[in-house]
Amino acid sequence: MAITRTPSLRRLAVRDNGTVVSYEQPAAVAEEEVYTNARLDPKNYLHGPLSDNPSTRLRQMLARPGIVVAPGICDGISARCALEAGFDCLYQSGAATTASRLGQPDLAIATLNDFLGSAEMVCSIDPRVPVIADADTGFGGPAMVGRTVTRYVRAGVAGMHIEDQVQTKRCGHLLGKQVVSREEYLTRIRAAVIARDAIPGGSDFVIIGRTDAAQVLGMEEAIIRLKLAADAGADVCFIEGVKTKELLESTVAALAPKPVLVNVISGGLTPSFTSPEAEAMGAKIIIFSLVSCVAAVHSIRAAMQSLKKTGTDFTSANGMDPKAFFKVMGLDAVVDLDSRAGGSAFKSV
């Protein structure tokens, strides 16, 4: 890993109308620290079988053709269902985690321990499948950001995104957001990168820089922040709340060759792009943050209302008996392990 200083360059940015413009780097950041790490060059991940290490596997997926589709999961049930459906990457949404673990809205209420507990559980279900985890603002200053990285790595998380909202943050698709200064945001990114690179043995953990500045300070500022985050070592750029196809395309062009992540929430600020549409626009990762927990609300509401009205759960069960439910949760694997180890506790289940 090396840090080099480079002089100011003419850069590209995106106006709110989607046009790409050039600008001179502001004097305050005219001499930048540019992160380079030859070991993490995407070219090193182009060939060979997919790794069993989830962070390495995620880097391989980013380096190779095709968009990475990561459905938002909120608990063990939703993670199991996503894996059953054939998804090869999962997204631990901060909003979904806060809702499922605490029954609270996404307003900076959940702590690192809440996020970590969920991540440890999800990553243990299939340790090879990459999990991208929300890390909000890093839960504190640089030391806390570094601690978040090391704890996530130990939990088996493949990558995380860290944003530029103030500590009392909110869901990126709500109004009234506030963001910190560029320098404070870059301090968070640098702290995450330094912590990752300090992990013994050389970690492939993916650092994703997210900005919420588009709705607060405009698209041009959002692009400037993401380019600076990339220079500071962010592996992927996450533009939150991009409002049109044209803005996503111009964002991808302005940030190339850095991969871009787009977040789709039905009814949110970003149109409901399909994954093929997002891929055609140049996005490399698409996440559907609330796909599981919103579906759960609809289904559980209906089941509870039916139970209240009829006095039975027969209709909402839809023919799924306990054994069928436990099969979705990995029953067969547990029974097989017990049998292969010489146990007999689950000969009949």
Tab-separated table of C-alpha atoms in Angstrom:
chain	number	residue	atom	x	y	z
A	1	MET	CA	0.000	0.000	0.000
A	2	ALA	CA	1.262	3.459	-0.837
A	3	ILE	CA	0.042	7.003	-0.415
A	4	THR	CA	1.204	9.482	-3.046
A	5	ARG	CA	0.477	13.158	-3.444
A	6	THR	CA	-0.685	14.404	-6.812
A	7	PRO	CA	-1.282	17.937	-8.029
A	8	SER	CA	-4.716	19.301	-8.842
A	9	LEU	CA	-6.263	17.957	-12.039
A	10	ARG	CA	-9.221	19.070	-14.114
A	11	ARG	CA	-12.043	16.726	-13.096
A	12	LEU	CA	-15.531	15.836	-14.235
A	13	ALA	CA	-18.647	16.463	-12.181
A	14	VAL	CA	-22.384	16.085	-12.738
A	15	ARG	CA	-24.901	18.901	-12.573
A	16	ASP	CA	-28.402	18.247	-11.211
A	17	ASN	CA	-29.726	18.273	-14.789
A	18	GLY	CA	-27.453	15.355	-15.653
A	19	THR	CA	-24.838	17.224	-17.668
A	20	VAL	CA	-21.188	16.350	-17.150
A	21	VAL	CA	-18.969	19.374	-16.601
A	22	SER	CA	-15.297	19.953	-15.779
A	23	TYR	CA	-14.091	21.882	-12.768
A	24	GLU	CA	-10.841	22.885	-11.150
A	25	GLN	CA	-10.080	21.186	-7.868
A	26	PRO	CA	-10.692	23.717	-5.050
A	27	ALA	CA	-7.527	25.180	-3.540
A	28	ALA	CA	-8.314	23.661	-0.142
A	29	VAL	CA	-7.876	20.187	-1.595
A	30	ALA	CA	-5.614	21.022	-4.529
A	31	GLU	CA	-2.897	18.666	-3.345
A	32	GLU	CA	-4.560	15.334	-2.625
A	33	GLU	CA	-3.475	12.142	-0.993
A	34	VAL	CA	-4.092	9.407	-3.552
A	35	TYR	CA	-4.229	5.853	-2.248
A	36	THR	CA	-2.708	3.047	-4.259
A	37	ASN	CA	-2.435	-0.627	-3.370
A	38	ALA	CA	-1.067	-2.912	-6.095
A	39	ARG	CA	-2.305	-6.017	-4.291
A	40	LEU	CA	-5.921	-4.843	-4.593
A	41	ASP	CA	-5.736	-3.930	-8.281
A	42	PRO	CA	-8.905	-5.288	-9.963
A	43	LYS	CA	-6.746	-6.991	-12.611
A	44	ASN	CA	-5.577	-9.407	-9.902
A	45	TYR	CA	-9.145	-10.723	-9.526
A	46	LEU	CA	-10.056	-11.300	-13.173
A	47	HIS	CA	-9.148	-14.970	-13.472
A	48	GLY	CA	-9.404	-18.203	-11.552
A	49	PRO	CA	-12.189	-19.908	-9.606
A	50	LEU	CA	-14.311	-17.902	-7.218
A	51	SER	CA	-12.720	-17.821	-3.780
A	52	ASP	CA	-14.271	-19.278	-0.641
A	53	ASN	CA	-13.208	-16.077	1.122
A	54	PRO	CA	-16.228	-13.741	0.827
A	55	SER	CA	-14.220	-10.511	0.511
A	56	THR	CA	-12.009	-11.984	-2.211
A	57	ARG	CA	-15.089	-13.376	-3.944
A	58	LEU	CA	-16.736	-9.945	-3.890
A	59	ARG	CA	-13.641	-8.388	-5.474
A	60	GLN	CA	-13.710	-11.098	-8.146
A	61	MET	CA	-17.368	-10.347	-8.845
A	62	LEU	CA	-16.591	-6.626	-9.116
A	63	ALA	CA	-13.679	-7.217	-11.499
A	64	ARG	CA	-15.572	-9.538	-13.831
A	65	PRO	CA	-18.486	-8.896	-16.218
A	66	GLY	CA	-22.031	-8.583	-14.916
A	67	ILE	CA	-23.809	-6.546	-12.290
A	68	VAL	CA	-23.760	-7.674	-8.650
A	69	VAL	CA	-27.356	-7.938	-7.398
A	70	ALA	CA	-27.668	-7.887	-3.602
A	71	PRO	CA	-31.137	-8.109	-2.058
A	72	GLY	CA	-31.590	-6.442	1.307
A	73	ILE	CA	-32.022	-8.959	4.114
A	74	CYS	CA	-33.322	-8.165	7.581
A	75	ASP	CA	-32.921	-11.414	9.525
A	76	GLY	CA	-32.073	-15.088	9.250
A	77	ILE	CA	-35.339	-15.973	7.539
A	78	SER	CA	-34.894	-13.384	4.792
A	79	ALA	CA	-31.250	-14.418	4.331
A	80	ARG	CA	-32.281	-18.067	3.928
A	81	CYS	CA	-34.961	-17.103	1.407
A	82	ALA	CA	-32.514	-14.988	-0.600
A	83	LEU	CA	-30.019	-17.843	-0.753
A	84	GLU	CA	-32.771	-20.296	-1.692
A	85	ALA	CA	-33.725	-17.970	-4.570
A	86	GLY	CA	-30.157	-18.194	-5.869
A	87	PHE	CA	-28.678	-14.792	-5.002
A	88	ASP	CA	-24.890	-14.866	-4.741
A	89	CYS	CA	-24.481	-11.654	-2.709
A	90	LEU	CA	-26.508	-10.252	0.190
A	91	TYR	CA	-26.961	-6.750	1.536
A	92	GLN	CA	-27.425	-6.090	5.260
A	93	SER	CA	-29.505	-2.941	5.212
A	94	GLY	CA	-29.165	-0.578	8.164
A	95	ALA	CA	-32.838	0.332	7.932
A	96	ALA	CA	-33.875	-3.321	7.821
A	97	THR	CA	-31.538	-4.237	10.690
A	98	THR	CA	-32.857	-1.401	12.844
A	99	ALA	CA	-36.434	-2.416	12.102
A	100	SER	CA	-35.989	-6.154	12.607
A	101	ARG	CA	-33.777	-6.049	15.694
A	102	LEU	CA	-35.195	-3.014	17.469
A	103	GLY	CA	-38.580	-2.315	15.927
A	104	GLN	CA	-37.404	1.248	15.311
A	105	PRO	CA	-37.103	3.585	12.285
A	106	ASP	CA	-33.805	4.259	10.524
A	107	LEU	CA	-32.836	7.345	12.543
A	108	ALA	CA	-29.388	6.475	13.979
A	109	ILE	CA	-30.927	4.428	16.790
A	110	ALA	CA	-29.110	1.128	16.177
A	111	THR	CA	-25.531	0.752	17.427
A	112	LEU	CA	-22.483	-1.080	16.117
A	113	ASN	CA	-23.352	-4.028	18.368
A	114	ASP	CA	-26.827	-4.254	16.797
A	115	PHE	CA	-25.356	-4.271	13.301
A	116	LEU	CA	-22.566	-6.646	14.285
A	117	GLY	CA	-24.888	-9.182	15.894
A	118	SER	CA	-26.959	-9.344	12.753
A	119	ALA	CA	-23.875	-9.599	10.524
A	120	GLU	CA	-22.363	-12.465	12.523
A	121	MET	CA	-25.570	-14.437	12.170
A	122	VAL	CA	-26.107	-13.756	8.469
A	123	CYS	CA	-22.476	-14.428	7.503
A	124	SER	CA	-22.525	-17.778	9.300
A	125	ILE	CA	-25.368	-19.176	7.181
A	126	ASP	CA	-23.169	-19.571	4.093
A	127	PRO	CA	-19.714	-18.104	4.814
A	128	ARG	CA	-18.751	-18.116	1.127
A	129	VAL	CA	-21.522	-15.747	0.037
A	130	PRO	CA	-20.421	-12.099	0.250
A	131	VAL	CA	-22.416	-9.878	2.583
A	132	ILE	CA	-22.214	-6.117	2.075
A	133	ALA	CA	-23.117	-4.404	5.329
A	134	ASP	CA	-24.309	-0.895	6.047
A	135	ALA	CA	-22.025	0.858	8.542
A	136	ASP	CA	-23.938	4.145	8.715
A	137	THR	CA	-21.467	6.916	9.633
A	138	GLY	CA	-18.992	4.522	11.240
A	139	PHE	CA	-20.554	4.982	14.689
A	140	GLY	CA	-18.080	7.653	15.816
A	141	GLY	CA	-14.710	9.216	15.051
A	142	PRO	CA	-11.763	7.653	13.187
A	143	ALA	CA	-10.934	5.201	15.978
A	144	MET	CA	-14.513	3.947	16.007
A	145	VAL	CA	-14.587	3.690	12.215
A	146	GLY	CA	-11.445	1.554	12.389
A	147	ARG	CA	-12.986	-0.622	15.083
A	148	THR	CA	-16.082	-1.079	12.930
A	149	VAL	CA	-13.954	-2.348	10.062
A	150	THR	CA	-12.015	-4.842	12.170
A	151	ARG	CA	-15.177	-6.138	13.872
A	152	TYR	CA	-16.968	-6.519	10.539
A	153	VAL	CA	-14.004	-8.402	9.076
A	154	ARG	CA	-13.956	-10.770	12.047
A	155	ALA	CA	-17.703	-11.336	11.610
A	156	GLY	CA	-17.138	-12.449	8.014
A	157	VAL	CA	-18.557	-9.373	6.254
A	158	ALA	CA	-17.158	-8.920	2.726
A	159	GLY	CA	-17.539	-5.161	2.478
A	160	MET	CA	-19.211	-2.166	4.063
A	161	HIS	CA	-20.351	1.291	3.072
A	162	ILE	CA	-19.751	4.397	5.124
A	163	GLU	CA	-21.487	7.707	4.483
A	164	ASP	CA	-21.136	11.456	4.918
A	165	GLN	CA	-24.275	12.176	6.926
A	166	VAL	CA	-24.013	13.675	10.402
A	167	GLN	CA	-24.039	11.226	13.311
A	168	THR	CA	-27.777	11.743	13.850
A	169	LYS	CA	-28.379	10.329	10.380
A	170	ARG	CA	-31.556	9.094	8.773
A	171	CYS	CA	-32.581	6.816	5.915
A	172	GLY	CA	-31.144	8.178	2.692
A	173	HIS	CA	-34.614	8.357	1.160
A	174	LEU	CA	-36.087	10.607	3.864
A	175	LEU	CA	-36.050	14.400	3.772
A	176	GLY	CA	-34.041	16.746	5.993
A	177	LYS	CA	-30.650	15.065	5.657
A	178	GLN	CA	-27.494	16.885	6.744
A	179	VAL	CA	-23.931	16.029	5.733
A	180	VAL	CA	-20.554	16.668	7.327
A	181	SER	CA	-17.729	18.576	5.664
A	182	ARG	CA	-15.688	17.004	2.893
A	183	GLU	CA	-12.703	16.659	5.196
A	184	GLU	CA	-14.672	14.898	7.941
A	185	TYR	CA	-16.102	12.512	5.368
A	186	LEU	CA	-12.654	11.763	3.957
A	187	THR	CA	-11.351	11.177	7.475
A	188	ARG	CA	-13.927	8.397	7.808
A	189	ILE	CA	-12.864	6.834	4.504
A	190	ARG	CA	-9.163	7.047	5.374
A	191	ALA	CA	-9.750	5.514	8.801
A	192	ALA	CA	-11.604	2.577	7.231
A	193	VAL	CA	-8.844	2.003	4.674
A	194	ILE	CA	-6.056	2.260	7.265
A	195	ALA	CA	-7.838	-0.228	9.529
A	196	ARG	CA	-8.397	-2.663	6.642
A	197	ASP	CA	-4.765	-2.499	5.568
A	198	ALA	CA	-3.558	-3.077	9.130
A	199	ILE	CA	-5.285	-6.473	9.366
A	200	PRO	CA	-2.593	-9.181	9.529
A	201	GLY	CA	-2.251	-11.271	6.385
A	202	GLY	CA	-3.696	-8.667	4.056
A	203	SER	CA	-7.481	-8.306	3.982
A	204	ASP	CA	-9.533	-8.010	0.771
A	205	PHE	CA	-12.349	-6.256	2.668
A	206	VAL	CA	-14.178	-3.859	0.326
A	207	ILE	CA	-14.606	-0.220	1.399
A	208	ILE	CA	-17.587	1.526	-0.206
A	209	GLY	CA	-17.792	5.307	0.020
A	210	ARG	CA	-21.362	6.604	0.115
A	211	THR	CA	-22.523	10.187	-0.205
A	212	ASP	CA	-25.920	11.665	0.629
A	213	ALA	CA	-24.837	15.095	-0.582
A	214	ALA	CA	-26.890	15.031	-3.791
A	215	GLN	CA	-30.105	15.996	-2.001
A	216	VAL	CA	-28.357	18.486	0.296
A	217	LEU	CA	-25.648	20.204	-1.755
A	218	GLY	CA	-26.366	19.046	-5.301
A	219	MET	CA	-25.036	16.434	-7.700
A	220	GLU	CA	-21.824	18.290	-8.499
A	221	GLU	CA	-20.775	18.261	-4.850
A	222	ALA	CA	-21.814	14.604	-4.533
A	223	ILE	CA	-19.533	13.632	-7.435
A	224	ILE	CA	-16.636	15.677	-6.044
A	225	ARG	CA	-17.002	13.861	-2.722
A	226	LEU	CA	-17.081	10.448	-4.339
A	227	LYS	CA	-14.007	11.186	-6.452
A	228	LEU	CA	-12.160	12.329	-3.335
A	229	ALA	CA	-13.336	9.200	-1.489
A	230	ALA	CA	-11.967	7.080	-4.342
A	231	ASP	CA	-8.645	8.925	-4.119
A	232	ALA	CA	-8.624	8.198	-0.377
A	233	GLY	CA	-8.985	4.464	-1.019
A	234	ALA	CA	-12.693	3.683	-1.409
A	235	ASP	CA	-13.076	0.655	-3.687
A	236	VAL	CA	-16.648	1.438	-4.765
A	237	CYS	CA	-18.678	4.669	-4.975
A	238	PHE	CA	-22.272	4.711	-3.683
A	239	ILE	CA	-24.438	7.578	-4.935
A	240	GLU	CA	-27.549	7.734	-2.743
A	241	GLY	CA	-30.819	9.121	-4.031
A	242	VAL	CA	-29.909	9.439	-7.725
A	243	LYS	CA	-33.196	10.566	-9.272
A	244	THR	CA	-33.008	9.802	-12.999
A	245	LYS	CA	-31.526	7.411	-15.535
A	246	GLU	CA	-29.524	10.279	-17.010
A	247	LEU	CA	-28.030	11.201	-13.635
A	248	LEU	CA	-26.991	7.604	-12.970
A	249	GLU	CA	-25.373	7.323	-16.402
A	250	SER	CA	-23.502	10.602	-16.035
A	251	THR	CA	-22.422	9.654	-12.503
A	252	VAL	CA	-20.963	6.390	-13.800
A	253	ALA	CA	-19.152	8.306	-16.553
A	254	ALA	CA	-17.750	10.880	-14.115
A	255	LEU	CA	-16.451	8.228	-11.702
A	256	ALA	CA	-15.099	5.708	-14.233
A	257	PRO	CA	-13.343	3.341	-13.854
A	258	LYS	CA	-14.420	3.167	-10.208
A	259	PRO	CA	-17.436	0.818	-9.727
A	260	VAL	CA	-20.713	2.533	-8.814
A	261	LEU	CA	-23.402	1.184	-6.473
A	262	VAL	CA	-27.041	2.222	-6.801
A	263	ASN	CA	-29.703	1.701	-4.124
A	264	VAL	CA	-33.282	1.046	-5.217
A	265	ILE	CA	-36.146	1.416	-2.743
A	266	SER	CA	-39.667	1.232	-4.121
A	267	GLY	CA	-41.281	4.637	-3.601
A	268	GLY	CA	-37.943	6.220	-2.672
A	269	LEU	CA	-35.911	8.933	-4.379
A	270	THR	CA	-34.424	6.596	-6.991
A	271	PRO	CA	-36.641	5.163	-9.743
A	272	SER	CA	-37.365	1.448	-9.531
A	273	PHE	CA	-34.626	0.419	-11.940
A	274	THR	CA	-34.420	-3.283	-12.675
A	275	SER	CA	-31.023	-4.913	-12.353
A	276	PRO	CA	-30.657	-5.262	-16.163
A	277	GLU	CA	-31.548	-1.580	-16.567
A	278	ALA	CA	-29.008	-0.540	-13.935
A	279	GLU	CA	-26.359	-2.696	-15.611
A	280	ALA	CA	-27.097	-1.061	-18.960
A	281	MET	CA	-26.591	2.343	-17.293
A	282	GLY	CA	-23.162	1.228	-16.085
A	283	ALA	CA	-23.844	0.475	-12.411
A	284	LYS	CA	-21.765	-2.398	-11.002
A	285	ILE	CA	-23.758	-3.136	-7.835
A	286	ILE	CA	-27.483	-2.761	-7.249
A	287	ILE	CA	-29.016	-3.219	-3.817
A	288	PHE	CA	-32.708	-3.473	-2.966
A	289	SER	CA	-32.539	-2.359	0.651
A	290	LEU	CA	-36.082	-2.944	1.862
A	291	VAL	CA	-37.184	-5.823	-0.368
A	292	SER	CA	-37.401	-8.300	2.523
A	293	CYS	CA	-38.663	-6.182	5.400
A	294	VAL	CA	-41.397	-4.405	3.411
A	295	ALA	CA	-42.590	-7.773	2.093
A	296	ALA	CA	-42.492	-9.092	5.672
A	297	VAL	CA	-44.640	-6.216	6.911
A	298	HIS	CA	-47.284	-6.911	4.259
A	299	SER	CA	-47.310	-10.668	4.894
A	300	ILE	CA	-47.192	-10.512	8.686
A	301	ARG	CA	-49.857	-7.813	8.799
A	302	ALA	CA	-52.144	-9.965	6.657
A	303	ALA	CA	-51.456	-13.055	8.786
A	304	MET	CA	-52.151	-11.220	12.049
A	305	GLN	CA	-55.334	-9.649	10.703
A	306	SER	CA	-56.491	-13.045	9.449
A	307	LEU	CA	-55.754	-14.657	12.816
A	308	LYS	CA	-57.621	-11.880	14.637
A	309	LYS	CA	-60.609	-12.213	12.321
A	310	THR	CA	-60.843	-16.005	11.976
A	311	GLY	CA	-59.223	-17.284	15.154
A	312	THR	CA	-56.851	-19.576	13.223
A	313	ASP	CA	-53.592	-19.359	11.255
A	314	PHE	CA	-54.651	-22.060	8.806
A	315	THR	CA	-55.070	-19.690	5.845
A	316	SER	CA	-51.862	-17.737	6.343
A	317	ALA	CA	-49.836	-20.950	6.759
A	318	ASN	CA	-50.661	-21.735	3.131
A	319	GLY	CA	-49.977	-25.431	3.655
A	320	MET	CA	-46.505	-25.024	5.189
A	321	ASP	CA	-46.157	-27.369	8.174
A	322	PRO	CA	-43.368	-27.053	10.770
A	323	LYS	CA	-41.028	-29.503	9.020
A	324	ALA	CA	-41.382	-27.677	5.699
A	325	PHE	CA	-40.599	-24.394	7.455
A	326	PHE	CA	-37.513	-25.820	9.154
A	327	LYS	CA	-36.292	-27.207	5.827
A	328	VAL	CA	-36.083	-23.631	4.547
A	329	MET	CA	-34.049	-22.829	7.670
A	330	GLY	CA	-31.477	-25.561	6.949
A	331	LEU	CA	-32.959	-28.589	8.695
A	332	ASP	CA	-31.496	-31.111	6.262
A	333	ALA	CA	-27.947	-29.800	6.720
A	334	VAL	CA	-28.193	-30.073	10.520
A	335	VAL	CA	-29.598	-33.607	10.360
A	336	ASP	CA	-26.892	-34.639	7.882
A	337	LEU	CA	-24.093	-33.245	10.054
A	338	ASP	CA	-25.432	-35.026	13.128
A	339	SER	CA	-25.666	-38.321	11.234
A	340	ARG	CA	-22.193	-38.063	9.689
A	341	ALA	CA	-20.709	-37.328	13.102
A	342	GLY	CA	-22.250	-40.527	14.501
A	343	GLY	CA	-25.117	-38.882	16.316
A	344	SER	CA	-28.626	-40.257	16.487
A	345	ALA	CA	-30.561	-37.383	18.063
A	346	PHE	CA	-32.252	-36.470	14.787
A	347	LYS	CA	-32.855	-39.928	13.284
A	348	SER	CA	-36.503	-39.039	13.162
A	349	VAL	CA	-37.688	-35.460	12.854
